[in-house]
Amino acid sequence: MDHSTSVIGAQDRPAVDPTLDLEAEIAELKRKRHAVILAHYYQDEEIQDLADYVGDSLGLSQRAAETDADVIAFCGVHFMAETAKILNPEKTVLLPDVDAGCSLADRCPPDGFAEWLKGYPDHVVVSYINTTASIKALSDIICTSSNAVRVVESIPEDKKIVFAPDRHLARWVEKNTGRQLVKWPGFCVVHEQFAARKLVELKAATPEAELIAHPECEDSVLCLADYIGSTTGLVSHVEHSPKKSFIVATEMGVMHQMQRVRPDATLIGAPPSSGCQCATCPYMRLNTLEKLYVALRDLSPEVTLDEDVRVAALKPVERMLALG
Ligand code: 13P
Ligand code: SF4
């Protein structure tokens, strides 16, 4: 467990009156608290619909850096809210469910990472934003799925690079940059579920559809894809593509915005290799409208950070933001 960051208010909270009009209550609390609601595409549709901004990790951190709100209600997972706190130490950052983690961030512990880095003393450390503040504090620069290639290309050719924690994103960056990366062996539990074999069958059954995929998918899946990008990249691709049908290999929440920008499009969720036929992130889906209401009402759970860790983590985040 990483003790540099915590969430205050992680106690049982009172049940919410079922007769409340939660949308109206949240709008009123937002005004009263001078709050902004930032949401990731993997949130429930009802949360996306009342958010001030819905975006990918990069867009969300850019919005968090710009906002003049006093309170940021972050409807996403812990590393995203924590990044908002790194950028806004004076603001109250709320995370509706304290357990909204991420398999990538959770499986890259700071002690193990620091020990691992000792084996690569002369390397530039590039960390994916899906990491805790303590990992960011040990990094030279942060990247997201939308700028990982640009971030690696910004590093002089003669420098060696370690990349953590997503091994699939790292491999995709290697392919796109021609650089060799030392990889931490992390993976996303949602994106690793997509299986190339099933996608080959689905593509054969729907030859008119484009396969679009997030770079957290395995290489065997990415090799089949017609387009690869961050969640914002995927939404934008659907918006501008002349095609009418898409197989979507990422968390299915993203389809809400795809359908909004392309109501005529047919969207087919890529099937996970086993279990139910929809890919949802168990962490992202912990947030609910009810928990968002309680968070704004009680100003809790709040994300807090050890100040030394925050200051150390800020530098690599700012380096990323400076790249645009
Ligand atoms: P994006 O930055 O592409 O939205 O990805 C975030 C994430 O957690 C994907 O699983
Ligand atoms: Fe983390 Fe994967 Fe969920 Fe994204 S989809 S938040 S990478 S577990």
Coordinates of C-alpha atoms and ligand atoms in Angstrom, one line a residue:
M1 CA 0.0 0.0 0.0
D2 CA 1.3 3.4 -1.0
H3 CA 1.1 5.7 2.1
S4 CA 2.1 9.0 0.3
T5 CA -1.5 9.4 -0.8
S6 CA -4.8 8.9 0.9
V7 CA -8.4 9.5 0.6
I8 CA -10.0 11.2 3.6
G9 CA -13.6 10.1 4.3
A10 CA -13.3 6.5 3.4
Q11 CA -15.9 5.5 6.0
D12 CA -19.4 4.1 5.4
R13 CA -21.6 6.9 4.3
P14 CA -25.4 7.4 4.9
A15 CA -27.9 6.1 2.4
V16 CA -29.3 8.7 0.0
D17 CA -33.0 9.5 0.0
P18 CA -34.3 7.6 -3.0
T19 CA -36.9 10.4 -3.8
L20 CA -34.1 12.9 -4.5
D21 CA -33.7 14.3 -8.0
L22 CA -30.0 13.6 -8.0
E23 CA -29.2 15.5 -11.3
A24 CA -30.9 18.6 -9.9
E25 CA -29.2 18.2 -6.4
I26 CA -25.8 17.7 -8.0
A27 CA -26.3 20.8 -10.2
E28 CA -27.2 22.9 -7.1
L29 CA -24.3 21.5 -5.1
K30 CA -21.9 22.2 -8.0
R31 CA -23.0 25.9 -8.0
K32 CA -22.8 26.2 -4.2
R33 CA -19.4 24.6 -4.0
H34 CA -18.0 26.3 -7.1
A35 CA -17.2 22.9 -8.4
V36 CA -16.3 21.4 -11.7
I37 CA -17.2 17.8 -12.7
L38 CA -14.5 16.1 -14.8
A39 CA -15.4 12.6 -16.1
H40 CA -13.6 9.9 -18.1
Y41 CA -15.3 8.1 -21.0
Y42 CA -15.5 4.9 -19.0
Q43 CA -18.0 6.4 -16.5
D44 CA -21.7 5.5 -16.5
E45 CA -23.6 7.4 -19.1
E46 CA -25.6 9.4 -16.5
I47 CA -22.3 10.7 -15.1
Q48 CA -20.9 11.6 -18.5
D49 CA -24.2 13.5 -19.3
L50 CA -23.9 15.9 -16.3
A51 CA -20.1 16.3 -16.4
D52 CA -18.6 19.7 -17.4
Y53 CA -16.0 17.8 -19.4
V54 CA -15.6 14.2 -20.6
G55 CA -12.2 13.2 -21.9
D56 CA -9.2 11.0 -21.9
S57 CA -6.4 11.1 -19.4
L58 CA -4.5 13.9 -21.2
G59 CA -7.6 16.1 -21.7
L60 CA -8.7 15.6 -18.1
S61 CA -5.2 16.6 -16.8
Q62 CA -5.2 19.6 -19.1
R63 CA -8.7 20.6 -17.8
A64 CA -7.6 20.1 -14.2
A65 CA -4.5 22.3 -14.8
E66 CA -6.7 25.1 -16.2
T67 CA -9.8 25.1 -14.0
D68 CA -10.5 28.0 -11.6
A69 CA -13.1 26.0 -9.7
D70 CA -12.6 25.5 -5.9
V71 CA -13.6 21.9 -6.0
I72 CA -12.8 19.2 -8.6
A73 CA -15.2 16.3 -8.5
F74 CA -13.2 13.7 -10.4
C75 CA -15.3 10.9 -11.9
G76 CA -12.6 8.5 -13.0
V77 CA -10.1 6.4 -11.1
H78 CA -7.7 7.3 -8.3
F79 CA -4.6 8.1 -10.4
M80 CA -6.6 10.6 -12.4
A81 CA -7.9 12.4 -9.4
E82 CA -4.4 12.3 -7.9
T83 CA -3.0 13.9 -11.0
A84 CA -5.6 16.7 -10.6
K85 CA -4.4 17.1 -6.9
I86 CA -0.7 17.2 -8.0
L87 CA -1.6 20.1 -10.2
N88 CA -3.9 21.8 -7.7
P89 CA -2.6 21.5 -4.2
E90 CA -4.9 24.3 -3.0
K91 CA -8.1 22.8 -4.4
T92 CA -10.4 20.1 -3.0
V93 CA -10.3 17.1 -5.2
L94 CA -13.1 14.6 -4.7
L95 CA -13.2 11.0 -5.9
P96 CA -16.8 9.6 -5.5
D97 CA -15.6 6.0 -4.7
V98 CA -12.3 5.6 -2.7
D99 CA -11.8 2.1 -4.1
A100 CA -11.7 3.3 -7.8
G101 CA -8.2 2.1 -8.5
C102 CA -6.5 0.8 -11.6
S103 CA -4.8 -2.6 -12.2
L104 CA -1.8 -0.8 -13.8
A105 CA -1.3 1.6 -11.0
D106 CA -2.0 -0.9 -8.3
R107 CA 0.6 -3.4 -9.6
C108 CA 3.5 -1.0 -9.8
P109 CA 4.4 -0.4 -6.1
P110 CA 6.9 2.4 -5.3
D111 CA 9.4 0.2 -3.4
G112 CA 9.5 -2.4 -6.1
F113 CA 9.8 0.2 -8.8
A114 CA 12.6 2.1 -7.0
E115 CA 14.5 -1.2 -6.6
W116 CA 13.9 -2.1 -10.3
L117 CA 15.2 1.3 -11.5
K118 CA 18.5 0.6 -9.7
G119 CA 19.2 -1.8 -12.6
Y120 CA 18.9 1.1 -15.1
P121 CA 20.8 4.0 -13.6
D122 CA 21.5 5.8 -16.9
H123 CA 18.0 5.5 -18.3
V124 CA 15.3 8.2 -18.8
V125 CA 12.2 7.1 -16.9
V126 CA 9.0 7.5 -18.8
S127 CA 5.9 6.6 -16.8
Y128 CA 2.3 6.2 -18.0
I129 CA -0.1 8.5 -16.2
N130 CA -1.8 5.2 -14.9
T131 CA 0.6 5.2 -11.9
T132 CA 0.5 6.5 -8.3
A133 CA 2.1 9.9 -7.4
S134 CA 5.0 8.0 -5.8
I135 CA 5.9 6.4 -9.1
K136 CA 5.5 9.7 -10.9
A137 CA 7.9 11.2 -8.3
L138 CA 10.5 8.6 -9.4
S139 CA 10.0 9.5 -13.1
D140 CA 11.5 12.0 -15.6
I141 CA 8.4 12.4 -17.7
I142 CA 4.8 11.2 -17.7
C143 CA 2.9 10.2 -20.8
T144 CA -0.7 9.2 -21.6
S145 CA -1.9 6.9 -24.4
S146 CA -2.4 10.0 -26.6
N147 CA 1.1 11.4 -26.3
A148 CA 3.3 8.4 -25.5
V149 CA 4.9 8.4 -28.9
R150 CA 5.5 12.1 -28.9
V151 CA 7.0 11.9 -25.3
V152 CA 9.4 9.1 -26.3
E153 CA 10.3 11.0 -29.5
S154 CA 11.2 14.0 -27.4
I155 CA 14.0 12.1 -25.7
P156 CA 17.4 12.4 -27.4
E157 CA 18.3 9.3 -29.6
D158 CA 21.4 8.5 -27.6
K159 CA 19.4 8.1 -24.3
K160 CA 18.2 4.7 -23.1
I161 CA 14.6 4.6 -21.8
V162 CA 12.6 2.6 -19.2
F163 CA 8.9 2.6 -19.7
A164 CA 6.3 1.7 -17.0
P165 CA 4.0 0.1 -16.2
D166 CA 2.0 -1.0 -19.3
R167 CA 4.0 -3.5 -21.4
H168 CA 1.5 -3.4 -24.3
L169 CA 1.5 0.4 -24.6
A170 CA 5.3 0.2 -24.4
R171 CA 5.5 -2.3 -27.3
W172 CA 3.2 -0.2 -29.4
V173 CA 5.4 2.9 -28.7
E174 CA 8.4 0.8 -29.7
K175 CA 6.8 0.0 -33.0
N176 CA 5.9 3.6 -33.7
T177 CA 9.2 5.2 -32.7
G178 CA 11.8 2.5 -33.6
R179 CA 13.2 3.0 -30.0
Q180 CA 13.9 0.1 -27.6
L181 CA 12.3 0.4 -24.2
V182 CA 12.9 -1.5 -21.0
K183 CA 9.4 -2.5 -19.9
W184 CA 7.8 -2.9 -16.5
P185 CA 5.6 -6.0 -17.0
G186 CA 2.2 -4.4 -16.2
F187 CA -1.1 -4.7 -18.0
C188 CA -4.7 -3.5 -17.9
V189 CA -7.2 -6.2 -16.7
V190 CA -9.8 -4.8 -19.1
H191 CA -7.8 -4.5 -22.3
E192 CA -5.9 -7.8 -21.8
Q193 CA -9.3 -9.6 -22.1
F194 CA -9.7 -9.0 -25.8
A195 CA -8.6 -12.0 -27.8
A196 CA -7.3 -11.9 -31.4
R197 CA -9.0 -15.2 -32.3
K198 CA -12.4 -13.9 -31.5
L199 CA -11.7 -10.6 -33.3
V200 CA -10.7 -12.5 -36.4
E201 CA -14.0 -14.3 -36.4
L202 CA -15.9 -11.0 -35.7
K203 CA -14.1 -9.2 -38.5
A204 CA -14.9 -12.0 -40.9
A205 CA -18.6 -11.8 -39.9
T206 CA -18.7 -8.0 -40.3
P207 CA -16.3 -7.1 -43.1
E208 CA -17.8 -3.6 -43.4
A209 CA -16.7 -2.7 -39.9
E210 CA -13.4 -1.0 -38.9
L211 CA -11.7 -2.4 -35.9
I212 CA -10.5 0.4 -33.6
A213 CA -8.4 -0.4 -30.5
H214 CA -6.8 1.2 -27.5
P215 CA -3.0 0.7 -27.3
E216 CA -3.4 -1.1 -23.9
C217 CA -4.6 -4.1 -25.9
E218 CA -2.2 -7.0 -26.7
D219 CA 0.0 -6.8 -29.8
S220 CA -1.9 -9.6 -31.4
V221 CA -5.1 -7.5 -31.2
L222 CA -3.4 -4.3 -32.3
C223 CA -2.0 -6.0 -35.4
L224 CA -5.6 -6.6 -36.5
A225 CA -6.7 -3.0 -35.9
D226 CA -7.5 -0.4 -38.5
Y227 CA -7.0 2.4 -36.1
I228 CA -5.3 2.6 -32.7
G229 CA -5.6 5.5 -30.3
S230 CA -6.5 6.9 -26.9
T231 CA -10.1 7.1 -25.9
T232 CA -10.4 10.6 -27.3
G233 CA -8.6 9.5 -30.5
L234 CA -11.1 6.6 -30.9
V235 CA -14.1 8.9 -30.4
S236 CA -12.6 11.4 -32.9
H237 CA -11.8 8.6 -35.4
V238 CA -15.5 7.4 -35.3
E239 CA -16.7 11.0 -35.7
H240 CA -14.6 11.6 -38.9
S241 CA -14.5 8.2 -40.5
P242 CA -16.5 7.6 -43.7
K243 CA -17.3 4.1 -42.4
K244 CA -20.6 3.3 -40.7
S245 CA -19.7 0.4 -38.6
F246 CA -17.0 -0.1 -35.9
I247 CA -15.7 -2.9 -33.7
V248 CA -14.6 -1.1 -30.5
A249 CA -11.7 -2.7 -28.5
T250 CA -11.8 -0.8 -25.3
E251 CA -14.0 -0.2 -22.3
M252 CA -17.6 0.1 -23.6
G253 CA -18.4 3.4 -21.8
V254 CA -16.6 5.2 -24.6
M255 CA -19.4 4.2 -27.0
H256 CA -21.7 6.7 -25.3
Q257 CA -19.8 9.7 -26.8
M258 CA -19.2 7.8 -30.1
Q259 CA -22.9 7.4 -30.5
R260 CA -23.5 11.0 -29.6
V261 CA -21.1 12.2 -32.3
R262 CA -22.2 9.6 -34.9
P263 CA -25.8 8.6 -34.2
D264 CA -25.9 6.8 -37.5
A265 CA -22.9 4.5 -36.7
T266 CA -23.2 0.8 -35.7
L267 CA -20.9 0.2 -32.7
I268 CA -20.0 -3.4 -31.9
G269 CA -18.2 -4.0 -28.6
A270 CA -15.1 -6.3 -29.0
P271 CA -15.9 -9.5 -27.1
P272 CA -13.7 -10.4 -24.1
S273 CA -12.1 -13.8 -24.3
S274 CA -14.5 -15.2 -21.7
G275 CA -17.3 -14.3 -19.4
C276 CA -19.9 -11.6 -20.2
Q277 CA -19.8 -10.0 -23.6
C278 CA -19.1 -6.5 -22.5
A279 CA -15.8 -5.0 -21.4
T280 CA -16.3 -2.8 -18.4
C281 CA -13.6 -1.5 -16.0
P282 CA -14.5 -2.7 -12.5
Y283 CA -12.8 0.2 -10.9
M284 CA -14.2 3.0 -13.1
R285 CA -17.7 1.6 -12.6
L286 CA -17.5 2.0 -8.8
N287 CA -18.5 5.6 -9.2
T288 CA -22.2 6.3 -9.3
L289 CA -24.4 9.3 -9.5
E290 CA -25.4 8.7 -5.8
K291 CA -21.8 8.7 -4.7
L292 CA -21.0 11.8 -6.7
Y293 CA -23.9 13.5 -5.0
V294 CA -22.6 12.5 -1.5
A295 CA -19.1 13.6 -2.4
L296 CA -20.3 17.1 -3.3
R297 CA -22.6 17.3 -0.4
D298 CA -20.0 16.2 2.2
L299 CA -16.8 17.3 0.4
S300 CA -15.6 13.8 0.9
P301 CA -13.9 11.4 0.0
E302 CA -11.1 13.9 -0.7
V303 CA -7.8 13.0 -2.3
T304 CA -4.8 14.3 -0.3
L305 CA -1.1 13.9 -1.0
D306 CA 2.2 14.1 0.9
E307 CA 3.6 17.5 -0.1
D308 CA 7.2 16.2 -0.9
V309 CA 5.8 13.5 -3.1
R310 CA 3.4 16.0 -4.8
V311 CA 6.3 18.4 -5.6
A312 CA 8.4 15.6 -6.9
A313 CA 5.5 14.3 -9.0
L314 CA 4.6 17.7 -10.4
K315 CA 7.9 18.1 -12.4
P316 CA 7.4 15.1 -14.8
V317 CA 3.7 15.9 -15.1
E318 CA 4.5 19.5 -16.1
R319 CA 7.1 18.3 -18.6
M320 CA 4.4 16.2 -20.3
L321 CA 1.9 19.1 -20.3
A322 CA 4.6 21.4 -21.8
L323 CA 4.8 19.1 -24.8
G324 CA 1.1 19.8 -25.5
Ligands
13P1 P1 -7.1 7.2 -22.1 O1 -6.1 8.2 -21.6 O2 -6.9 6.8 -23.5 O3 -8.5 7.6 -21.8 O4 -6.9 5.8 -21.3 C1 -7.1 5.8 -19.9 C2 -7.3 4.4 -19.4 O5 -7.3 4.1 -18.3 C3 -7.5 3.4 -20.4 O6 -7.7 2.2 -19.9
SF4_2 FE1 -6.9 1.0 -15.3 FE2 -7.6 -0.6 -17.3 FE3 -9.5 0.5 -15.8 FE4 -8.1 2.0 -17.5 S1 -9.5 0.3 -18.0 S2 -8.6 2.5 -15.4 S3 -6.1 1.0 -17.4 S4 -7.9 -1.0 -15.1

